[in-house]
XYZ file of C-alpha atoms in Angstrom:
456
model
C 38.413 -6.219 -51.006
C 34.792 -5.511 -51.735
C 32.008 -4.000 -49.759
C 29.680 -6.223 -47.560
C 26.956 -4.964 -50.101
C 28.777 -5.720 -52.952
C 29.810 -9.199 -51.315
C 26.160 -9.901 -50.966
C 25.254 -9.261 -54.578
C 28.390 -11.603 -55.414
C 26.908 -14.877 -53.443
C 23.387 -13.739 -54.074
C 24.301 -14.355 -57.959
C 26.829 -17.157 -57.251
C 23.899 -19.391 -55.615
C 21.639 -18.797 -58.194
C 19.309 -16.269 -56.248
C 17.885 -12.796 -57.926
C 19.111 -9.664 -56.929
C 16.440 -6.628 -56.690
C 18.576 -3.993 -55.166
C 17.745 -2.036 -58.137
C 13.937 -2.388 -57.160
C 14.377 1.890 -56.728
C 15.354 2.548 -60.284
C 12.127 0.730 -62.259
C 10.466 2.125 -64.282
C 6.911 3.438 -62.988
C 5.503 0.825 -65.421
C 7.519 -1.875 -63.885
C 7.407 -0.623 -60.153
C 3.411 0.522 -59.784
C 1.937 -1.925 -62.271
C 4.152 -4.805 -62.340
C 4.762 -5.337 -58.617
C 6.489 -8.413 -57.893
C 4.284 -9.540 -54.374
C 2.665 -12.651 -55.362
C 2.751 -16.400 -54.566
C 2.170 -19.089 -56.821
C -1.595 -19.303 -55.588
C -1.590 -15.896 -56.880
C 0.094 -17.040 -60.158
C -2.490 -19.835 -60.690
C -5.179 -17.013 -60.291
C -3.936 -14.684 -63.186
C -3.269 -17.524 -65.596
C -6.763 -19.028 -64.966
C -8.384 -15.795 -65.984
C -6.122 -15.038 -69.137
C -6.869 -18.178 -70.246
C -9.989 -19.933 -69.197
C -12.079 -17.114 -70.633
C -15.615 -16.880 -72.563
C -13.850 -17.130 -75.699
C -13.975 -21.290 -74.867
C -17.801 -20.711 -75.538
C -16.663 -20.341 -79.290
C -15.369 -24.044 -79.023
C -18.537 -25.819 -80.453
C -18.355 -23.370 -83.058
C -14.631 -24.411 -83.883
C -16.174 -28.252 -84.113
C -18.428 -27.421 -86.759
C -15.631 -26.863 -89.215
C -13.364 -29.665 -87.394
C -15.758 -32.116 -86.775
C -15.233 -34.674 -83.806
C -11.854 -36.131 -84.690
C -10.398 -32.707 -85.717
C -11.728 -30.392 -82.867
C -10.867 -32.855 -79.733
C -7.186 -33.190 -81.641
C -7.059 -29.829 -81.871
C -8.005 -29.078 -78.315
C -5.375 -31.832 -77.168
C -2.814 -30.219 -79.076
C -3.573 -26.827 -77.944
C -3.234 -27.483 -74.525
C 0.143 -29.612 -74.795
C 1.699 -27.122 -76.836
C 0.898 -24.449 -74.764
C 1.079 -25.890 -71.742
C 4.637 -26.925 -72.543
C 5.886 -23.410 -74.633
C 4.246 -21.267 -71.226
C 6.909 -23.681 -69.120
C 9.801 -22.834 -71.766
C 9.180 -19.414 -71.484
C 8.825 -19.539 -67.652
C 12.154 -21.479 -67.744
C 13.651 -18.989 -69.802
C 12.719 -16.164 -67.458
C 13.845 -17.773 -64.365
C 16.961 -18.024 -65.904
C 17.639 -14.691 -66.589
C 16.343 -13.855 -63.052
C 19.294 -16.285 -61.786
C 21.659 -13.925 -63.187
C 20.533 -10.935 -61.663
C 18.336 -9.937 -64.660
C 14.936 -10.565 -63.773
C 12.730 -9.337 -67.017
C 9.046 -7.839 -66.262
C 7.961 -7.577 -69.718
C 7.478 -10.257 -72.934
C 9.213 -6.851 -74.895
C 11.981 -6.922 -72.385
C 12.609 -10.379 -73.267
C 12.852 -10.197 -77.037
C 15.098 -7.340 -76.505
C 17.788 -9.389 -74.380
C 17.225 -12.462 -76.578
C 16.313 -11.176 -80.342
C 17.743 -7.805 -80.293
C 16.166 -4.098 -79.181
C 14.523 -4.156 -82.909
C 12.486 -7.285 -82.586
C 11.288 -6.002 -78.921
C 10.385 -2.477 -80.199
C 8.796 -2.747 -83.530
C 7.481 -6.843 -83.006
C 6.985 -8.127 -80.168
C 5.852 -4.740 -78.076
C 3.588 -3.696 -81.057
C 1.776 -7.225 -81.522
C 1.537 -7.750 -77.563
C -0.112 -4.938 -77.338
C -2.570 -4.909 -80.074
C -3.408 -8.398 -78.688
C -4.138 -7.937 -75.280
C -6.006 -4.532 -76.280
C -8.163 -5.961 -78.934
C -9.064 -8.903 -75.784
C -10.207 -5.970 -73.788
C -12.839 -4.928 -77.071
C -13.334 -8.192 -77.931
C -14.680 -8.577 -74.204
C -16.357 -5.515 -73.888
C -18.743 -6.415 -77.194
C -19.175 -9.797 -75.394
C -20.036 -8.368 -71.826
C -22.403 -6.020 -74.033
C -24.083 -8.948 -75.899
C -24.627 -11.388 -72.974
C -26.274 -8.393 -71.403
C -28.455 -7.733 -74.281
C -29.580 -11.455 -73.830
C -30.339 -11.198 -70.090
C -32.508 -7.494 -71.619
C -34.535 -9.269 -74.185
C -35.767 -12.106 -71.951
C -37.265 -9.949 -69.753
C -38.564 -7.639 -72.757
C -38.279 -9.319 -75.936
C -39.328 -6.275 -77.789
C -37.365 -4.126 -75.963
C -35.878 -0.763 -78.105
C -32.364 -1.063 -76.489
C -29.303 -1.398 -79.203
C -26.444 -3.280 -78.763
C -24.040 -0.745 -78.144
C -26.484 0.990 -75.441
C -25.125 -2.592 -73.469
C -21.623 -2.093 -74.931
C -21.309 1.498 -73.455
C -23.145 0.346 -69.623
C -19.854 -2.598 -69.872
C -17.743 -0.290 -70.307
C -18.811 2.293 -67.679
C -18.262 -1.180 -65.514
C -14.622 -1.209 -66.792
C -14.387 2.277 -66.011
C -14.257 1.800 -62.499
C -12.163 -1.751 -62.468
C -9.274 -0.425 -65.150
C -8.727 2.017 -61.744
C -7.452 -1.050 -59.493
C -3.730 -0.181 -59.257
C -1.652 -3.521 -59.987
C -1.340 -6.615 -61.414
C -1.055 -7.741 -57.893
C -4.005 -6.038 -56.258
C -5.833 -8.205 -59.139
C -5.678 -11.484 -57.491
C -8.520 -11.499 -54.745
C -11.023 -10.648 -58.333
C -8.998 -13.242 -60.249
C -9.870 -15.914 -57.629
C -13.422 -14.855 -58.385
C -13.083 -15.257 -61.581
C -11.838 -18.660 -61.653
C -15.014 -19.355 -59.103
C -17.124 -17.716 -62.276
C -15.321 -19.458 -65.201
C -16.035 -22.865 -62.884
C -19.907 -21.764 -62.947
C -20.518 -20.642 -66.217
C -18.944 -23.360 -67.928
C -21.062 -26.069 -65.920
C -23.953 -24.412 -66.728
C -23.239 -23.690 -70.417
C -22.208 -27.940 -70.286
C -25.468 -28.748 -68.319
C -27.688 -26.408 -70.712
C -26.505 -28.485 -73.129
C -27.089 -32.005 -72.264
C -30.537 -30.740 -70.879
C -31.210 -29.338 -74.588
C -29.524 -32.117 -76.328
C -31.200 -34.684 -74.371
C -34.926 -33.351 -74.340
C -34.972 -32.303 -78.590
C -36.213 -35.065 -81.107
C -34.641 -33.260 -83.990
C -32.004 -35.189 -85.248
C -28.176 -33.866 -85.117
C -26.449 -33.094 -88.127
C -22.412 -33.485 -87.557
C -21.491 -32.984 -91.347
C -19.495 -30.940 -92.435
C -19.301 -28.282 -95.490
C -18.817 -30.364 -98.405
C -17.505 -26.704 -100.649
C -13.648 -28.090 -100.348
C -12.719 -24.102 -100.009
C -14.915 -23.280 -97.849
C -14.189 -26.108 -95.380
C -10.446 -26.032 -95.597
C -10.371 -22.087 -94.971
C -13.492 -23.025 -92.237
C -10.716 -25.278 -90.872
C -7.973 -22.581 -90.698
C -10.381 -20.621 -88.642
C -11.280 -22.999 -86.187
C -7.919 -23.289 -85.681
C -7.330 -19.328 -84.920
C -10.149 -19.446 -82.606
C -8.618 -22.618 -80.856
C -5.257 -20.788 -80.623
C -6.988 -17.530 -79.356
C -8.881 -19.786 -76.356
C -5.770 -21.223 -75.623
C -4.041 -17.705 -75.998
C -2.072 -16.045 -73.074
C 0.228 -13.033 -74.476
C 1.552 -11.997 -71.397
C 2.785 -14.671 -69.323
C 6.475 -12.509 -68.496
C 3.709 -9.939 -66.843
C 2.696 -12.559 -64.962
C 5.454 -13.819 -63.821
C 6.599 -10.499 -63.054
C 3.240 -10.509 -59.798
C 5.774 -13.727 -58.279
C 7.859 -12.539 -55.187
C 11.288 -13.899 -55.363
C 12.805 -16.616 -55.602
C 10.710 -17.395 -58.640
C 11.943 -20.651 -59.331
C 9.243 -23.153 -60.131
C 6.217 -21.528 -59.124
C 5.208 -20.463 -62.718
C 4.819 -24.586 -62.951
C 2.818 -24.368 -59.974
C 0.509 -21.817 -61.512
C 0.186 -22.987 -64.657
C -0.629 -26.846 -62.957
C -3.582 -25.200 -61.499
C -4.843 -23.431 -64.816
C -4.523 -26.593 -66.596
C -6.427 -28.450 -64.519
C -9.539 -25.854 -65.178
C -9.086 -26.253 -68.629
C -9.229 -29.670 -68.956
C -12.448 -29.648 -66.920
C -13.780 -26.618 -68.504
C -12.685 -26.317 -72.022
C -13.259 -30.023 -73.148
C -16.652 -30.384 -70.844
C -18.021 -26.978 -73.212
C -16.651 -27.773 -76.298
C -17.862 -31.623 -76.658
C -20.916 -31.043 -74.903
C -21.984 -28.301 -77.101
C -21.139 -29.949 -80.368
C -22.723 -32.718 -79.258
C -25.771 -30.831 -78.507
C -26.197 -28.742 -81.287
C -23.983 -30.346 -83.886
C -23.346 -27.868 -86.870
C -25.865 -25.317 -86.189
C -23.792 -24.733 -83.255
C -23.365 -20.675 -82.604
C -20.351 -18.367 -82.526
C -21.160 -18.377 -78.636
C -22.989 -21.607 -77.532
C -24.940 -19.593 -75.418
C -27.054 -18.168 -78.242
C -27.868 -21.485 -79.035
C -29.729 -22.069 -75.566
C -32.419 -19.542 -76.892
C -34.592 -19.936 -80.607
C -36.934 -17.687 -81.801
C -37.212 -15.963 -78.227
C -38.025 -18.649 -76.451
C -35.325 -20.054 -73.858
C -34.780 -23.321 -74.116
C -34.131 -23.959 -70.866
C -35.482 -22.196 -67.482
C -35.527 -18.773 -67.800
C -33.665 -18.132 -64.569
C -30.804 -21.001 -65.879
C -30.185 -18.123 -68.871
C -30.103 -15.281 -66.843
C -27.511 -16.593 -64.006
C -25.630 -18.212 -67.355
C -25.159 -14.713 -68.735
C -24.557 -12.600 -65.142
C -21.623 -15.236 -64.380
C -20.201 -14.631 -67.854
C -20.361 -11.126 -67.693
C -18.509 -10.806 -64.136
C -16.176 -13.105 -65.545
C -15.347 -10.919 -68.609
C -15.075 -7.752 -66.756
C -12.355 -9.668 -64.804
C -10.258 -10.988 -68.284
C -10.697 -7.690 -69.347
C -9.094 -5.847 -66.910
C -6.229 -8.428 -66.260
C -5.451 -8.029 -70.323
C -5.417 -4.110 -69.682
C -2.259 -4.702 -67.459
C -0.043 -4.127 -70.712
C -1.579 -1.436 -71.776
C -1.720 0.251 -68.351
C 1.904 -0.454 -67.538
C 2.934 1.267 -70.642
C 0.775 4.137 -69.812
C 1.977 4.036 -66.105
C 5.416 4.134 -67.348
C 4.863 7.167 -69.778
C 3.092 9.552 -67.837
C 3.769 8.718 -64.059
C 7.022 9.898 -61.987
C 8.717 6.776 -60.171
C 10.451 9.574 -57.892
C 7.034 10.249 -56.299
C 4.305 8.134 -54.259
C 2.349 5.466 -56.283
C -0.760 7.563 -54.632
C 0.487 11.252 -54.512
C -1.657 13.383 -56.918
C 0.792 13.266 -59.560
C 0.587 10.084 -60.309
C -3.151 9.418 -59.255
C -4.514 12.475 -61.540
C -2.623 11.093 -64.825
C -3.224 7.485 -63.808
C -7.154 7.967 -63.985
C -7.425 9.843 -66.672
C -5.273 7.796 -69.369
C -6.817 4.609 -67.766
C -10.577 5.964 -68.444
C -9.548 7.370 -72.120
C -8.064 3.687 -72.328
C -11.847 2.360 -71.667
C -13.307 4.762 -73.674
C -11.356 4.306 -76.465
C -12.197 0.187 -76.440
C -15.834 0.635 -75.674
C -16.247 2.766 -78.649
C -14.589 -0.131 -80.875
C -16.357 -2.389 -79.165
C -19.638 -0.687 -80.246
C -18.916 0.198 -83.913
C -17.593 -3.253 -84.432
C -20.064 -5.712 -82.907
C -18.722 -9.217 -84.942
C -16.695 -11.019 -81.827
C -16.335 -14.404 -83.839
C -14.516 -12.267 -86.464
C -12.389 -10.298 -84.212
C -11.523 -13.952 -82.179
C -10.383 -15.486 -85.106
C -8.360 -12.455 -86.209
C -6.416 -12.036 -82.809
C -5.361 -16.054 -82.785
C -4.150 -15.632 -86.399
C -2.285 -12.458 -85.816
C -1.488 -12.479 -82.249
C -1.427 -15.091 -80.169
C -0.216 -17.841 -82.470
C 3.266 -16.328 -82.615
C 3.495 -15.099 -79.066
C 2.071 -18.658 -77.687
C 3.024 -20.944 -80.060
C 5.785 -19.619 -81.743
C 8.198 -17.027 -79.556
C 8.390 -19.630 -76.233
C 10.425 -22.273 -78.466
C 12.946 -19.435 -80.087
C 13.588 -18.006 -76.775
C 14.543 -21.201 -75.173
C 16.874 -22.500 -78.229
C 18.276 -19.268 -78.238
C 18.581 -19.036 -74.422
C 19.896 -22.616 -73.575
C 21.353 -23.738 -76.992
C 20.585 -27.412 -76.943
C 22.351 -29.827 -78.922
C 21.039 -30.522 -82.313
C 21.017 -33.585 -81.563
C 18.647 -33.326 -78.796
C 14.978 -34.242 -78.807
C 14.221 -30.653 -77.566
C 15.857 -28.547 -80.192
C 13.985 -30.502 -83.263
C 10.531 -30.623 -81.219
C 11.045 -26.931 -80.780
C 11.840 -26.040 -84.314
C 9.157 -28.175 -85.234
C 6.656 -26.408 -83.530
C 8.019 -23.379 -84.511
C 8.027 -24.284 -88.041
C 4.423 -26.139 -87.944
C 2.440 -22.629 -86.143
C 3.935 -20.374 -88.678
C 2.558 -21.838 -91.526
C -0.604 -22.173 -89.201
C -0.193 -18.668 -88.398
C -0.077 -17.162 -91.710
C -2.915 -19.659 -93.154
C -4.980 -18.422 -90.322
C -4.720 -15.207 -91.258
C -5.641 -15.237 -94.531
C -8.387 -17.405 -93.651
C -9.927 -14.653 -91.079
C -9.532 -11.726 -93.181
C -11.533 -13.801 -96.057
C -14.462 -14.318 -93.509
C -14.189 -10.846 -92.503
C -14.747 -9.987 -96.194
C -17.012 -12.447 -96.714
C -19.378 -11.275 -93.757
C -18.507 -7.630 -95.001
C -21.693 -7.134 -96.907
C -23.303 -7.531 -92.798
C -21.220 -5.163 -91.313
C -22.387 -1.836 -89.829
C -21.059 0.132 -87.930
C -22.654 0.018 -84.387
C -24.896 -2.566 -85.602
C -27.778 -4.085 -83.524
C -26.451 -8.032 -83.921
């Protein structure tokens, strides 16, 4: 006859509930970073800011190579597809969590499902390369909206680029110190206030714009048939990297159990951001500025100088884009500082003792350092968008969620969802791997304009 405790664990599993009596042996990674405290509220927070992120300024950019039919298709189908591969891999993890094996990381996952290999050398390696390069990639965008804001006050000011790169960064300096995932979620409401703001504004600059010019719009498109098929590839990466996520198992791992169906919950309420937010910017802006539309539309809002709206309009345009960013960059720092959390602090000790604190600030700062000095040498963010979606978050968004599930639940072959899973499988791996041939040509195509720490 068993113990009362081991009785417990017994129906605990038996009715389908999680069991975290091993909450004391985590890893410090898992147990100071990943803290699982949140609600679904809380859920709906994180996901907003991973997604609905500056990068969907880059959307009437993506239209210039898709043109109307192509680029509201392509948003459509980026939000289905994610929508419903983020609910697959929810489901999967819930599942898991049913059995008593709750799984904190997206590497912890491909090691149950794929094999330690595929967790170690794939899946941990390209997670973190992707949320790392979104912390530079919105570090040189913090630094360039800031550099706008500088030269409409002095438009012949002296101040480089990477002067405004560097004063981000000291800004990230401070947030990268917040402690968890969890303690993120009062900022992450902010930032879904932010994204809210910045996107009406960056929609109502451009109606006021598009309205008020005479010029006529020009919606064609390359007619060089290799230019505009590769141009097309690359409006897809940047599409996938708006859309992009990387770490939905993190957070999942902020949800206090039971866990069961508040992922969907979460997710409901990022969706419903992104359909005001990401088709409201990218139509909008296209519409606007048709195919002299700008890597970031907000560049577009100022010509030789001049703003073409109210000064003021600019300036609060840019400061709510910049708050935002400092907020998506922290939240895609979690991975990075969980790993770091888990290598160099002691789960035996307090989260706050000074042996945990002292290590905890200073790899977190070197982390900052580290991406605000990439950040600077490498000022091309359309480049390094498009180069992430190809590499990164096409297979962990698009691809991964699918596998997991068929490998997870098995369905019948004969089932709808096994052949629309392979098929989307299938469909963004080609994607994937055109993608990335298409970036690295426009990287070495715009090579002759690189510098390092360049003024752009």
């Amino acid at each position: 006859m068993g113990t009362a405790a081991e009785n417990g664990d017994m129906d605990a599993k038996a009715h389908g509930r999680e069991d975290f009596s091993d909450q004391n042996n985590l890893d410090a990674g898992a147990r100071f970073v990943l803290k699982s405290k949140g609600t679904w509220v809380h859920c709906g927070y994180h996901l907003t800011t991973s997604i609905v992120a500056p990068p969907l300024l880059s959307l009437p950019y993506a239209f210039t190579f898709l043109g109307w039919g192509g680029g509201i298709s392509c948003l459509i189908i980026g939000a289905l597809v994610t929508f419903y591969s983020y609910n697959l891999l929810s489901l999967v993890l819930e599942h898991h969590a049913q059995l008593g094996l709750r799984q904190l990381r997206f590497r912890d996952m491909a090691n149950n499902i794929l094999g330690p290999r595929w967790g170690r050398y794939f899946v941990g390696p390209v997670q973190f390369l992707v949320c790392y390069g979104a912390v530079v990639a919105s570090t040189l965008l913090g630094g360039q909206c800031m550099k706008a804001i500088y030269l409409l006050s002095n438009p012949n000011g002296a101040m480089k680029l990477y002067e405004f790169v560097i004063i981000f960064g000291g800004l990230m300096l401070i947030l990268a110190q917040v402690p968890s995932f969890h303690s993120l979620r009062h900022i992450n409401l902010i930032s879904l206030i932010l994204c809210l703001a910045y996107s009406a504004c960056a929609t109502g600059g451009s109606i006021h714009i598009g309205s008020s010019s005479n010029e006529p719009k020009d919606y064609s498109l390359n007619r060089d048939s290799q230019d505009r098929v590769f141009g097309v590839f690359n409006a897809i990466a940047i599409v996938a990297t708006t859309y992009g996520n990387g770490i939905i198992p993190e957070i999942q791992a902020t949800i206090a159990a039971p866990v069961k169906g508040k992922m969907f919950k979460g997710l409901c309420v990022c969706y419903t951001v992104v359909a005001v937010t990401f088709f409201a910017v990218g139509i909008s802006g296209y519409w606007a500025f048709g195919n002299q539309a700008e890597g970031l539309i907000l560049s577009n809002f100022v010509s030789n100088g001049k703003p073409l709206v109210p000064k003021w309009f600019v300036l609060m345009t840019n400061i709510f884009t910049i708050l935002q960013l400092s907020a998506v960059a922290v939240v895609y720092l979690q991975p990075t500082n969980e790993v770091l959390e888990r290598t160099f602090a002691d789960p035996e000790s307090e989260e706050f003792s000074a042996r945990n604190v002292v290590p905890r600030i200073i790899s977190r700062s070197l982390s900052v350092v580290i991406s605000t000095t990439i950040a600077a040498m490498l000022p091309f963010f359309g480049d390094i968008n498009s180069l992430i979606g190809a590499f990164g978050f096409m297979p962990l968004d698009f691809i991964l969620p699918v596998v997991f599930y068929n490998l997870t639940f098995k369905p019948s072959k004969r089932s709808l969802v096994f052949w629309l899973n392979i098929t989307i499988a299938t469909v963004f791996s080609a994607l994937g791997v055109i993608a990335a041939v298409a970036a690295v040509r426009q990287i070495s195509l715009d090579g002759n304009t690189y510098r390092l720490f360049a003024n752009v």
